[in-house]
């Protein structure tokens, strides 16, 4: 090892592994931490402890890790070792295999104590992918087998730390210091983030579908967005935040980022629409909720001619009786004028001209065939009206009752059941038990233009290969239908 100043000589690397009660850092807890500190080719110290997770360890986790409830009963809780752990890691490069998992759990434990925690993070999965791109698998068992590393006690903290450090030193010997330095430098390079956000924000963001929210001072909601990859989409905001005055204003105001994971894209789209309309973020211009949607209903007048009537209360149960969805009365009247001009329909019967004696104004111009005077055959006129409005007719609900749209993300082992009825997203549940607890009646729902368009396109289109649609009124959710 040379004496020149390099990260391998100068940085103290903390190779860390944890064992937990499960895979969800918001719900599950740490049961063991093991750390081996490495600098300039030498292990300078070790630190390890069992931790009382303050919850039961399941039989499955006991069998996987070998850590049982009796072993942690007298162990310290995380709050009792937090000061020492923080001191041990101060100034170190936090190294872990699939670092988002370990780092996320450590941050969550500190967050429960209302304490911030951050570190420079190096993920050895990403390091393996960068150094050995010809291989597909980079989990620890694959690395041990591929590189002939010594066998260790897997799924115990210090065993996995030993395997991770062995891979690191093997990579150093095989690729040399310069190439390993370049790989580490690229992985540690901090992304450009707004100045008021913690530098490690990008390490926290998950690469999964979902909705993200930007907050400003005093927790004012600035923006709501969705993506099939939250981390990638948020990073694109940060990289392009100076391309417009709006982006600059939002970047300067940004203080905090929150996100909600979903199993798939449809769930993210529906959640984004719902939150934009209900939370009214400052920088979202599109998809704001209309105060009251306007539609068109065709009803017969006393003479039997169909006339157009604007309606603001839409009954989702009889959507086939409505034509078009408009955000304002002006938009609806503009559509009616276009239909009248293209089809020589009567403006008075379309509600575009007040009732009065004699022919309508369009009749005097030769653009109405006389329905206003009773001169056009009623059946013929009504047929022409129905043909003219056909393209605007709302899509009737094709199922007998509510359906569950099942989205499954196998990588995260997450399933979302989007309950939809009459093109309204009623709610999202995650298993059949939650579904049975969801009441479809007695709750206010809003018929929404954007959700209607999205659900019609998705459920009736060809692009729903990752989704399963189950008629809940008939079948519930049988196991055979689950992805």
C-alpha angles and dihedrals in degrees: 000000000000124000096233118119109267135143090253090056100036106034124081106222117206107203101201136180131176135195119213144185091249145333103278113089092196092057109019128067141219119261101177140015126193125180133181115191116215130185132167093350097312134100102232100183146341134222129186141158143166114238130210102234092201089231137073121279110227121235089246092056091043090055093045098049104021088232110127135184093260092056094056098037093096096030120112119266117241093259089062094055099034096097094048093045092050091050092048092053098041110127094000130125104245105227122189140150105251086004095192088071098049095037091046092054093047091050091047092053091051090045090057086059090049089246126131120230129185138160142163104271130210118188115205091202088061090042090054092049091051096047098037106031092155090073125078102202123059105167117128096259090052092051093049092051097040097048098034094242121175116273114256138183098273121215092025115105102238092039092056091043089055091051092047093050091046089055090048093052091043089054090049091052094045100043102026132234097284096055093043090049090053092049094048092045091053093048093047094047107121118230120234108264131171111278096245094055124084111259092236094060092107091056090057097050114096123229093229138104116279149095127291129199129203117209129194134196116325087018093285108169108239105174144357121203140163136215143165084235113036096188094050094047095048090048089054089055090054095046092050101034094113097051093092138023088244090055091049092051092049092046092051091048097046116114106152142018125209129178142188120210122223131188094238149000098271092055090050092049093050093046091049092052092047094049095045091053097042101036098036100210115208099238101042109101101168128067096022110160116262112234089234128353117229125215136173125245124191114219131167118251121220090276092053098252116135112243130187120244126186114230131190100186110071120195106212089203094069104033092147089072093063131077122207132341117242132182093220144016089249092057091050093049090049089055091048091052091053092050092049093050094048096045106032091242124163114268092206093055088047090056093245094116129044118251114265141146119283132018124333120258092255090056090060088054092049093249097113122062095216107272089132088062095040091250099121119075108261096223092048094048093047091050090051089050093051092048092048093051098038095099091055096050112123118242114259117229105263098204131072093238143342121333133206116227104204118208118182130190107194093187092060094030088233127145124188122190109202107203109212129179128173089353090303120123100228097182147303126257132173107216142012094267091059089046092057089052092053112098116208094193135067095029127110115246130182122220103227128197097214094046091047092053092044095049095045091050094045102041097039097036134081099250101082099094093133093048132082121203116207125183101232096193090060109031114010107211110312117200091241090064095054114103 
